[in-house]
GROMACS .gro file of N, CA and C in nm:
model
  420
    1UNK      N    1   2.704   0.335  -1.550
    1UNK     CA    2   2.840   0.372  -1.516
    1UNK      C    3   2.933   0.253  -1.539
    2UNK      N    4   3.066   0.296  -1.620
    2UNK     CA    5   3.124   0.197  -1.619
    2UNK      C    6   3.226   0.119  -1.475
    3UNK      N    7   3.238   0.036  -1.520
    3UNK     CA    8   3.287  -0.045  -1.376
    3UNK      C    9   3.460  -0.076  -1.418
    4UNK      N   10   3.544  -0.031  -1.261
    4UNK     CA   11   3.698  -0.031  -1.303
    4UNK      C   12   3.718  -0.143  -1.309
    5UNK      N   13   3.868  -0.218  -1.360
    5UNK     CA   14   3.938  -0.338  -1.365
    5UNK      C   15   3.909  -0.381  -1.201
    6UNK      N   16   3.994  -0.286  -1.111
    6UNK     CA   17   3.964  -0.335  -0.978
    6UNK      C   18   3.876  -0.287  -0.902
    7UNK      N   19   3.726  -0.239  -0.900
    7UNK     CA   20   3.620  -0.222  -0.868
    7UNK      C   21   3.592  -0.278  -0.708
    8UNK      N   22   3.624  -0.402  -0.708
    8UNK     CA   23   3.598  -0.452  -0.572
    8UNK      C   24   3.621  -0.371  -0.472
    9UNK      N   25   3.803  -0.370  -0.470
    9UNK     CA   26   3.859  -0.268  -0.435
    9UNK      C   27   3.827  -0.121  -0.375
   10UNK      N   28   3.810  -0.065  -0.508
   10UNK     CA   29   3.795   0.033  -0.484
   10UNK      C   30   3.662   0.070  -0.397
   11UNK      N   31   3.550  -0.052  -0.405
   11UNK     CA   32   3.469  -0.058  -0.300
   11UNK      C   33   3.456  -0.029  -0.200
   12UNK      N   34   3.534  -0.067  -0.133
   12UNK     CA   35   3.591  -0.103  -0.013
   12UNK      C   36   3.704   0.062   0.067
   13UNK      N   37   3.700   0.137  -0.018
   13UNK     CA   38   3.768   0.268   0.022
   13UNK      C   39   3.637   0.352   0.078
   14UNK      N   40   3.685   0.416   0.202
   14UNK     CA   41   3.624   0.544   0.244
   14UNK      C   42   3.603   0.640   0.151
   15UNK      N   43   3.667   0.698   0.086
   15UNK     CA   44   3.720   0.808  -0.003
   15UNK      C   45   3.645   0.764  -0.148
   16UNK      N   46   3.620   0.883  -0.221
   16UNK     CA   47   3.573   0.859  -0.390
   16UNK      C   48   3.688   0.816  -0.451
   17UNK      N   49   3.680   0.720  -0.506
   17UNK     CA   50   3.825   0.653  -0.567
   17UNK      C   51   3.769   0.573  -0.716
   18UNK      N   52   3.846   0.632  -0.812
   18UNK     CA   53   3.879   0.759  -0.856
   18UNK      C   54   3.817   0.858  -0.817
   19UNK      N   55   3.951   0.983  -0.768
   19UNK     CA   56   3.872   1.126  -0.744
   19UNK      C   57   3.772   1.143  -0.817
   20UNK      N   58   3.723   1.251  -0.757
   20UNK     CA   59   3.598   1.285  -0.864
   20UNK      C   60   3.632   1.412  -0.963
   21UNK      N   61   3.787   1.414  -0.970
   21UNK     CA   62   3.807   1.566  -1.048
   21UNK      C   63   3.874   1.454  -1.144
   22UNK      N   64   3.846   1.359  -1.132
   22UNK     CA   65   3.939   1.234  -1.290
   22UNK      C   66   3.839   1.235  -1.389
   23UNK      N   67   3.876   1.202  -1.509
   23UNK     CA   68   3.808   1.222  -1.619
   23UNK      C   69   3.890   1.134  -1.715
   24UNK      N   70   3.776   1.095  -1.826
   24UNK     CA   71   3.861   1.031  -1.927
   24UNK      C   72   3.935   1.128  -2.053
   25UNK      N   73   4.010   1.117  -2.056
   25UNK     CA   74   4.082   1.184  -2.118
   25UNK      C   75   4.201   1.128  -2.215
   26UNK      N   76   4.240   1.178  -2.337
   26UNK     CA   77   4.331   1.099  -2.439
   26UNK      C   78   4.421   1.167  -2.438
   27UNK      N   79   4.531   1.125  -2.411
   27UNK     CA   80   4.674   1.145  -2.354
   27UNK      C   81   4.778   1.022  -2.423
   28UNK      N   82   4.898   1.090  -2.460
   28UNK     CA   83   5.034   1.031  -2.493
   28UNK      C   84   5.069   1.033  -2.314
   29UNK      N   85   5.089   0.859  -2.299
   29UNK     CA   86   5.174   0.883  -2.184
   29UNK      C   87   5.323   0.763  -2.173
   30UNK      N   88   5.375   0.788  -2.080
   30UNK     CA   89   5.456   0.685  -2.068
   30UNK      C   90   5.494   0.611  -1.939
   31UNK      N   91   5.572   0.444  -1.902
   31UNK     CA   92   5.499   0.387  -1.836
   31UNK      C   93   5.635   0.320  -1.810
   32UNK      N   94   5.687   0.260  -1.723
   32UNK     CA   95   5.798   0.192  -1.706
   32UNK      C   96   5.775   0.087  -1.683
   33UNK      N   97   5.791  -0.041  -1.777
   33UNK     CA   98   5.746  -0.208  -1.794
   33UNK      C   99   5.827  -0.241  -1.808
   34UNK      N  100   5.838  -0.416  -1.805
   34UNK     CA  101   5.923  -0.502  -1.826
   34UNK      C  102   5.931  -0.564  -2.001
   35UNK      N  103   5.994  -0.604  -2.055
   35UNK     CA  104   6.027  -0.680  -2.161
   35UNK      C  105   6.011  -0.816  -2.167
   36UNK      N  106   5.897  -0.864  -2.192
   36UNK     CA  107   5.824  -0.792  -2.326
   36UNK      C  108   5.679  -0.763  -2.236
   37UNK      N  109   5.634  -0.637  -2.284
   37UNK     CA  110   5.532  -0.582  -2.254
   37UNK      C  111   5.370  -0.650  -2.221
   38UNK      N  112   5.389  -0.734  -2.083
   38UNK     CA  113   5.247  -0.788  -2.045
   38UNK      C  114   5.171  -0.763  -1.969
   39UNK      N  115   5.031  -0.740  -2.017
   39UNK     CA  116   4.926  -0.673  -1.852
   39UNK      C  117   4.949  -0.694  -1.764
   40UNK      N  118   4.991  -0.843  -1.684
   40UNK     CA  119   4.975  -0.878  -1.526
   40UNK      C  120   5.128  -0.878  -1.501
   41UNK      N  121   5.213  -0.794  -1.545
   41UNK     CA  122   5.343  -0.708  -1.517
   41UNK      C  123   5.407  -0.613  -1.574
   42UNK      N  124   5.351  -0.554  -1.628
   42UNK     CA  125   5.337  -0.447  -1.679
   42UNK      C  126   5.295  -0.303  -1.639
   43UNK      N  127   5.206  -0.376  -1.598
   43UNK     CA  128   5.036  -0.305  -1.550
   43UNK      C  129   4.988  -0.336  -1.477
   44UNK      N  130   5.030  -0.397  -1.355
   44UNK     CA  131   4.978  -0.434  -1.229
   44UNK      C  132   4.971  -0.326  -1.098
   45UNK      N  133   4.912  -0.245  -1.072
   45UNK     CA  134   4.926  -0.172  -0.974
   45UNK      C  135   4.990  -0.185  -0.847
   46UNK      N  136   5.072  -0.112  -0.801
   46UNK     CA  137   5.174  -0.143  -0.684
   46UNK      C  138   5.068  -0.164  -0.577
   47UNK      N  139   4.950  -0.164  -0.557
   47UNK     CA  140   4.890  -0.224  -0.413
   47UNK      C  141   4.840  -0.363  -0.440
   48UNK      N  142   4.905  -0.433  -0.564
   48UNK     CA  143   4.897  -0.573  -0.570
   48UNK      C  144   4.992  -0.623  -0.554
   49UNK      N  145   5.116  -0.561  -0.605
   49UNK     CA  146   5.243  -0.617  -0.594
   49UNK      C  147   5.320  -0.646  -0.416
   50UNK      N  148   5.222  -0.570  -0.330
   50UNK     CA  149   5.315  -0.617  -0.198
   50UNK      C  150   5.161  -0.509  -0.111
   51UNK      N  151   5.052  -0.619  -0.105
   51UNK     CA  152   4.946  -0.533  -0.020
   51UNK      C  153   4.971  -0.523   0.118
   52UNK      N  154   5.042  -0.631   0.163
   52UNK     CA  155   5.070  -0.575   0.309
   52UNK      C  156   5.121  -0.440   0.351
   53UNK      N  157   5.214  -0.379   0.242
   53UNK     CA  158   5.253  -0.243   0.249
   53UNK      C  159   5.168  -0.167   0.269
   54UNK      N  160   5.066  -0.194   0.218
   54UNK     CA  161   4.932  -0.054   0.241
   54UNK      C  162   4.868  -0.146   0.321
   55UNK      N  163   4.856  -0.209   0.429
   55UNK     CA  164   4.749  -0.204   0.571
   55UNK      C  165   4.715  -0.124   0.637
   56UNK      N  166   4.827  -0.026   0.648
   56UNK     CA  167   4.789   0.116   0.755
   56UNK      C  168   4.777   0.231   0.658
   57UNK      N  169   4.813   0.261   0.530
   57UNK     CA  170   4.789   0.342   0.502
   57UNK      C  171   4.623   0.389   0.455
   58UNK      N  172   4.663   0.514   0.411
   58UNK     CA  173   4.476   0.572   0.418
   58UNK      C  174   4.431   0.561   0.312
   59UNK      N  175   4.309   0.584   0.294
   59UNK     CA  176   4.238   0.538   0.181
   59UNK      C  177   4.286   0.624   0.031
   60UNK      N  178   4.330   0.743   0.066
   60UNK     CA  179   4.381   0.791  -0.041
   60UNK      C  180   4.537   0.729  -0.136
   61UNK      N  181   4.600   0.725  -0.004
   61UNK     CA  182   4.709   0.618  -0.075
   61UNK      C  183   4.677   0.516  -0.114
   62UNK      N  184   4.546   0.434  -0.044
   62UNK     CA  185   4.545   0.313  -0.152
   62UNK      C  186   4.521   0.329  -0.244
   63UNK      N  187   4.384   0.466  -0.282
   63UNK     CA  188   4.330   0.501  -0.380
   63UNK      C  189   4.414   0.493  -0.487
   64UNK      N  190   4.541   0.560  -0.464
   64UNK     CA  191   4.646   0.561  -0.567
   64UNK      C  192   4.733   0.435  -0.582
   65UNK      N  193   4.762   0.409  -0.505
   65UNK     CA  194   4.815   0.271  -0.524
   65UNK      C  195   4.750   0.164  -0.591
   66UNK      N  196   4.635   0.162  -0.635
   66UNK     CA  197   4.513   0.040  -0.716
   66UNK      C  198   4.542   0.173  -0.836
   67UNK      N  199   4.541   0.248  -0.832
   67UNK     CA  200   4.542   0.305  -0.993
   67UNK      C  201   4.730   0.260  -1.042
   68UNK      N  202   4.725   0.352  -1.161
   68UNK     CA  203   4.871   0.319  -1.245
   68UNK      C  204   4.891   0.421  -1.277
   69UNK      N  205   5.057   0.437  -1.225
   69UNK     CA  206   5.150   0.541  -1.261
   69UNK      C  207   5.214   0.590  -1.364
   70UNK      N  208   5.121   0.692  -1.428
   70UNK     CA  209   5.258   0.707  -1.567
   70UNK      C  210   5.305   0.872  -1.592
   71UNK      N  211   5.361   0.876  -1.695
   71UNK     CA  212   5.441   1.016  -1.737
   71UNK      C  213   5.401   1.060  -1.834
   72UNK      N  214   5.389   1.235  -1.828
   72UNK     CA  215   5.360   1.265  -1.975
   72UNK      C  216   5.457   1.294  -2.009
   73UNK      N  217   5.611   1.234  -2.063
   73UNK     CA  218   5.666   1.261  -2.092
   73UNK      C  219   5.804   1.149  -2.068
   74UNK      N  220   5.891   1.163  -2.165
   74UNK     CA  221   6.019   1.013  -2.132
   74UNK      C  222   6.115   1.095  -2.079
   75UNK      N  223   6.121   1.244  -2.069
   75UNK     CA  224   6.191   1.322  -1.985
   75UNK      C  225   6.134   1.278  -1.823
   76UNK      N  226   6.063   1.342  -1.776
   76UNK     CA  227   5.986   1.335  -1.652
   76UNK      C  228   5.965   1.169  -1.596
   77UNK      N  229   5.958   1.107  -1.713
   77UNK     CA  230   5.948   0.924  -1.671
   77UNK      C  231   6.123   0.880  -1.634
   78UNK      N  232   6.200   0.905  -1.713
   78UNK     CA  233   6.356   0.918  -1.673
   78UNK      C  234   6.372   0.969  -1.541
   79UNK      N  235   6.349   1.064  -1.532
   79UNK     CA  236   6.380   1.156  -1.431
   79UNK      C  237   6.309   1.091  -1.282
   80UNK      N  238   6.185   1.041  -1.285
   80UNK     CA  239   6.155   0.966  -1.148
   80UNK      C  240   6.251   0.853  -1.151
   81UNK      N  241   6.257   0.773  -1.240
   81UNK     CA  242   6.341   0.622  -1.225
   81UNK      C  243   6.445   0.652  -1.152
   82UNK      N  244   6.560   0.766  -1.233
   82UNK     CA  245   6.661   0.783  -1.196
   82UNK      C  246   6.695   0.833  -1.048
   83UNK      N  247   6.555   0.862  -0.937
   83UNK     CA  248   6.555   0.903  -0.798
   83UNK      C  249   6.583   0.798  -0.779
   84UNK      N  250   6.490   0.674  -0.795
   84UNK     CA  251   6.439   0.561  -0.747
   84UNK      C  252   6.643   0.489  -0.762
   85UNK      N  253   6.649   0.498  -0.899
   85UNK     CA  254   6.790   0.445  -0.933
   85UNK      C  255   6.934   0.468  -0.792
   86UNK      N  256   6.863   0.606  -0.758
   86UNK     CA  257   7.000   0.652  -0.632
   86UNK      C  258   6.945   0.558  -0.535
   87UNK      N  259   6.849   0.583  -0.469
   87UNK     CA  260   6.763   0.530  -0.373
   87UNK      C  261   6.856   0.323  -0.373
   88UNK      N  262   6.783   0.317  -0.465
   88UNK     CA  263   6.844   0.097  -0.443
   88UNK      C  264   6.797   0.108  -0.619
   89UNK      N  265   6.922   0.030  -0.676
   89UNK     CA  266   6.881  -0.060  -0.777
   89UNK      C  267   6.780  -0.138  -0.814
   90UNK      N  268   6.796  -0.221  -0.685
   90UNK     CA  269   6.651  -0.317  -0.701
   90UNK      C  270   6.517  -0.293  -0.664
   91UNK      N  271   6.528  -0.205  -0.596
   91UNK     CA  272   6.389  -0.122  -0.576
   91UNK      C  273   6.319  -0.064  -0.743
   92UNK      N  274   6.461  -0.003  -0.797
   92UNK     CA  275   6.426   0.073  -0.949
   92UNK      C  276   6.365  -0.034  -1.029
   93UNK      N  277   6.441  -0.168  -1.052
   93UNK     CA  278   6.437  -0.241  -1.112
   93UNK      C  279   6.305  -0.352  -1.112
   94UNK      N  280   6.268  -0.349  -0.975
   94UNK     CA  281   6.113  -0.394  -0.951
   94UNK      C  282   6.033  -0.344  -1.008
   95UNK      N  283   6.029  -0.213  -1.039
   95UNK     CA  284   5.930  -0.106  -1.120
   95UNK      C  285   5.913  -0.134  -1.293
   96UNK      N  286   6.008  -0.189  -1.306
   96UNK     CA  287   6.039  -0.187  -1.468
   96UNK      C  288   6.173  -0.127  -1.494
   97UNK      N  289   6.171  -0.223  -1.591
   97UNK     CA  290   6.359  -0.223  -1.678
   97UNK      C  291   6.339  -0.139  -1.804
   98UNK      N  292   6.245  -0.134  -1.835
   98UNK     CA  293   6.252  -0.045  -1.943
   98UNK      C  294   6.130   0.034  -2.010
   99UNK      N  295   6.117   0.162  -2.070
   99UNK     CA  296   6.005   0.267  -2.054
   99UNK      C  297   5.941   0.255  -2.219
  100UNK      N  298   5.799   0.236  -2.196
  100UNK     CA  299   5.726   0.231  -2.347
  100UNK      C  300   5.606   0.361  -2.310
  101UNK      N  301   5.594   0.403  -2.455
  101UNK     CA  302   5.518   0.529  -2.457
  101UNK      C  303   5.329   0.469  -2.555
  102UNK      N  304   5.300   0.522  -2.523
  102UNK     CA  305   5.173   0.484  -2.580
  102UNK      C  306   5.013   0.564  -2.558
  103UNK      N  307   4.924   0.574  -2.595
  103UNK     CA  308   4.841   0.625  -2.590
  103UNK      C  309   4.712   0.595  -2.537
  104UNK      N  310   4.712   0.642  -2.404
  104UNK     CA  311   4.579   0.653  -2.306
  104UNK      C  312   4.415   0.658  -2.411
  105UNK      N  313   4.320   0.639  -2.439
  105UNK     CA  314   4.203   0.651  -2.483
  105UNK      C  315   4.080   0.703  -2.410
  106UNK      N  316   4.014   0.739  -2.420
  106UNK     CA  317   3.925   0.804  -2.321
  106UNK      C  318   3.858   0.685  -2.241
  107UNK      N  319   3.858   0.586  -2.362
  107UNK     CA  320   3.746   0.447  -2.312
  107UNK      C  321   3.825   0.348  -2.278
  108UNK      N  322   3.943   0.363  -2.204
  108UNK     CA  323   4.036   0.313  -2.185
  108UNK      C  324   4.029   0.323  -1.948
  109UNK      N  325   3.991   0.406  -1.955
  109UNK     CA  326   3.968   0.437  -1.824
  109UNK      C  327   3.993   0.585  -1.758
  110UNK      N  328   4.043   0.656  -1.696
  110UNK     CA  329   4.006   0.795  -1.624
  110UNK      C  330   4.165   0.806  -1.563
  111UNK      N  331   4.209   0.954  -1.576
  111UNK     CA  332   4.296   0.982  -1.468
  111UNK      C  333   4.307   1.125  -1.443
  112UNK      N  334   4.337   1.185  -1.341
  112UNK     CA  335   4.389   1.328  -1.297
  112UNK      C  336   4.493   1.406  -1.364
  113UNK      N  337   4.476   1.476  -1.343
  113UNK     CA  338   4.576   1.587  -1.404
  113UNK      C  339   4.744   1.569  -1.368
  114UNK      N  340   4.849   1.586  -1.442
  114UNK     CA  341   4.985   1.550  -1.376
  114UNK      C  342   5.001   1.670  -1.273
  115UNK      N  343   5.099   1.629  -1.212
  115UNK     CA  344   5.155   1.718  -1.093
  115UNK      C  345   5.267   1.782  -1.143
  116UNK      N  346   5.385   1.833  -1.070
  116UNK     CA  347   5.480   1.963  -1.107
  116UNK      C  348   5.622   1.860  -1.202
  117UNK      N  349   5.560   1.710  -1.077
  117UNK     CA  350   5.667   1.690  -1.172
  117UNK      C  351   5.641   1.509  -1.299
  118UNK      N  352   5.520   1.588  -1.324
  118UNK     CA  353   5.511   1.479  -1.514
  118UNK      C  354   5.403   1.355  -1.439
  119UNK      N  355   5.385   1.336  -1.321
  119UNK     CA  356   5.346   1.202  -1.276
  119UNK      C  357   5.145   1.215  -1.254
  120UNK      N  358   5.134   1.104  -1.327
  120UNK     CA  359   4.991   1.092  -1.322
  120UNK      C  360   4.957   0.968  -1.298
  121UNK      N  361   4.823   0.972  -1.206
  121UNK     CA  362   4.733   0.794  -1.194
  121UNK      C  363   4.640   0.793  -1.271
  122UNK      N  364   4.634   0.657  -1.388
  122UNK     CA  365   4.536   0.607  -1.443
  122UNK      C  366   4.442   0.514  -1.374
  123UNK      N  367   4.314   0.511  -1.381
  123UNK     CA  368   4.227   0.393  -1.310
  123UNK      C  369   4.164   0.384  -1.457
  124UNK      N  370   4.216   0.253  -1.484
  124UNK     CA  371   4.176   0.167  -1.627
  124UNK      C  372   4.014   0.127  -1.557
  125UNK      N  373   3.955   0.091  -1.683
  125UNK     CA  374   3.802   0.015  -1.687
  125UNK      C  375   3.850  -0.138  -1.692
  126UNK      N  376   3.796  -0.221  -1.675
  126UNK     CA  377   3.760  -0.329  -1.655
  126UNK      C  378   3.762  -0.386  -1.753
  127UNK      N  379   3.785  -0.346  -1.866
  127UNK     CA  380   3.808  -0.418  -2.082
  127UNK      C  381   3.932  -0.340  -2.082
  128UNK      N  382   3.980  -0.249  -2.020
  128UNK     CA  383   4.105  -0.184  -2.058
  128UNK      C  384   4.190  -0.324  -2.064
  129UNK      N  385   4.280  -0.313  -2.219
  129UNK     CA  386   4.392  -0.368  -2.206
  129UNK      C  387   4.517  -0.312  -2.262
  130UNK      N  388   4.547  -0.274  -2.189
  130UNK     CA  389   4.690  -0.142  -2.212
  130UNK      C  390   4.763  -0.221  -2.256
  131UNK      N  391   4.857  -0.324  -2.230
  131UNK     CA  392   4.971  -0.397  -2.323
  131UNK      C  393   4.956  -0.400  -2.488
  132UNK      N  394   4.815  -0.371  -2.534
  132UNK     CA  395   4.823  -0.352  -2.666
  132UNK      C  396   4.822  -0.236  -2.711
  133UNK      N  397   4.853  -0.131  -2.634
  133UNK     CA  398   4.864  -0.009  -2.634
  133UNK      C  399   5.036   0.069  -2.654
  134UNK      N  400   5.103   0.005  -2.569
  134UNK     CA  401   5.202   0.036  -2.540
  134UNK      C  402   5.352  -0.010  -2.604
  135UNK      N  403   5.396   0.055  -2.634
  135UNK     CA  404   5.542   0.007  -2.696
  135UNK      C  405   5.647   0.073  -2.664
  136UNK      N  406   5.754  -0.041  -2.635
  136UNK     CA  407   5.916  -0.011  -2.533
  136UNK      C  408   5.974   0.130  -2.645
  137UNK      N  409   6.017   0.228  -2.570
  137UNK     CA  410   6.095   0.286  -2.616
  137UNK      C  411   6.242   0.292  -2.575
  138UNK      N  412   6.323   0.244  -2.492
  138UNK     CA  413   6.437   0.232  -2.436
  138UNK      C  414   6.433   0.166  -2.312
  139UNK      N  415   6.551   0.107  -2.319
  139UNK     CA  416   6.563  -0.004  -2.179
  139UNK      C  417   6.615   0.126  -2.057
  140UNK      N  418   6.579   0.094  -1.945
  140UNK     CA  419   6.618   0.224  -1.837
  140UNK      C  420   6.744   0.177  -1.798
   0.00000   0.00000   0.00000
């Protein structure tokens, strides 16, 4: 079995993390990064970027929070930012300044099915390196 980027981690959860209904799968998705497009900000999962935030939460939110958020689609990827955008600027802007589209691989790592509205979690493998994957399509 292959072993995720953050494995330790995911160790350490109550819960099967990645679900067990995830699968690898090859998908066009899209991803909201910074300029210029680098793994350890890019692609850093929001339960690294501020872990004290998830102390109390449950294992499923962390679950998701150690995976990575993307869109099938630059409609549906627009369309979350622009909540986030009403919400605080700088909240939006922590997320990424600008949205690159690129292509998921099966051997790339596993994710779930999107929800109603475009949003899906990837849990990359441990050789995944998505920044060579991905390219800016418009600044947000």
């Amino acid at each position: 079995m292959r072993k995720f980027k953050y494995q330790t981690y995911l160790d350490q959860l109550k819960v099967p993390c990645p679900p067990v209904d995830y699968e690898e799968r090859e998908t066009i998705a899209y991803r909201w990064v910074f300029d210029p497009v680098v793994e350890n900000e890019s692609f850093l999962p929001q339960y690294f970027k501020n872990e004290e935030r998830f102390v109390e939460a449950d294992d499923i939110v962390k679950c998701n929070a150690i995976g990575l958020s993307f869109f099938i689609s630059e409609t549906t990827a627009k369309a979350k930012y622009g909540r986030f955008l009403e919400r605080s600027k700088k909240l939006a802007r922590s997320l990424g300044t600008h949205l690159a589209s690129g292509t998921l691989k099966k051997e790339m790592g596993v994710n779930g099915l999107a929800n109603e509205k475009g949003h899906f979690t990837f849990h990359p493998y441990i050789d995944a390196q998505l920044h060579k994957y991905f390219r800016i399509i418009c600044e947000l």
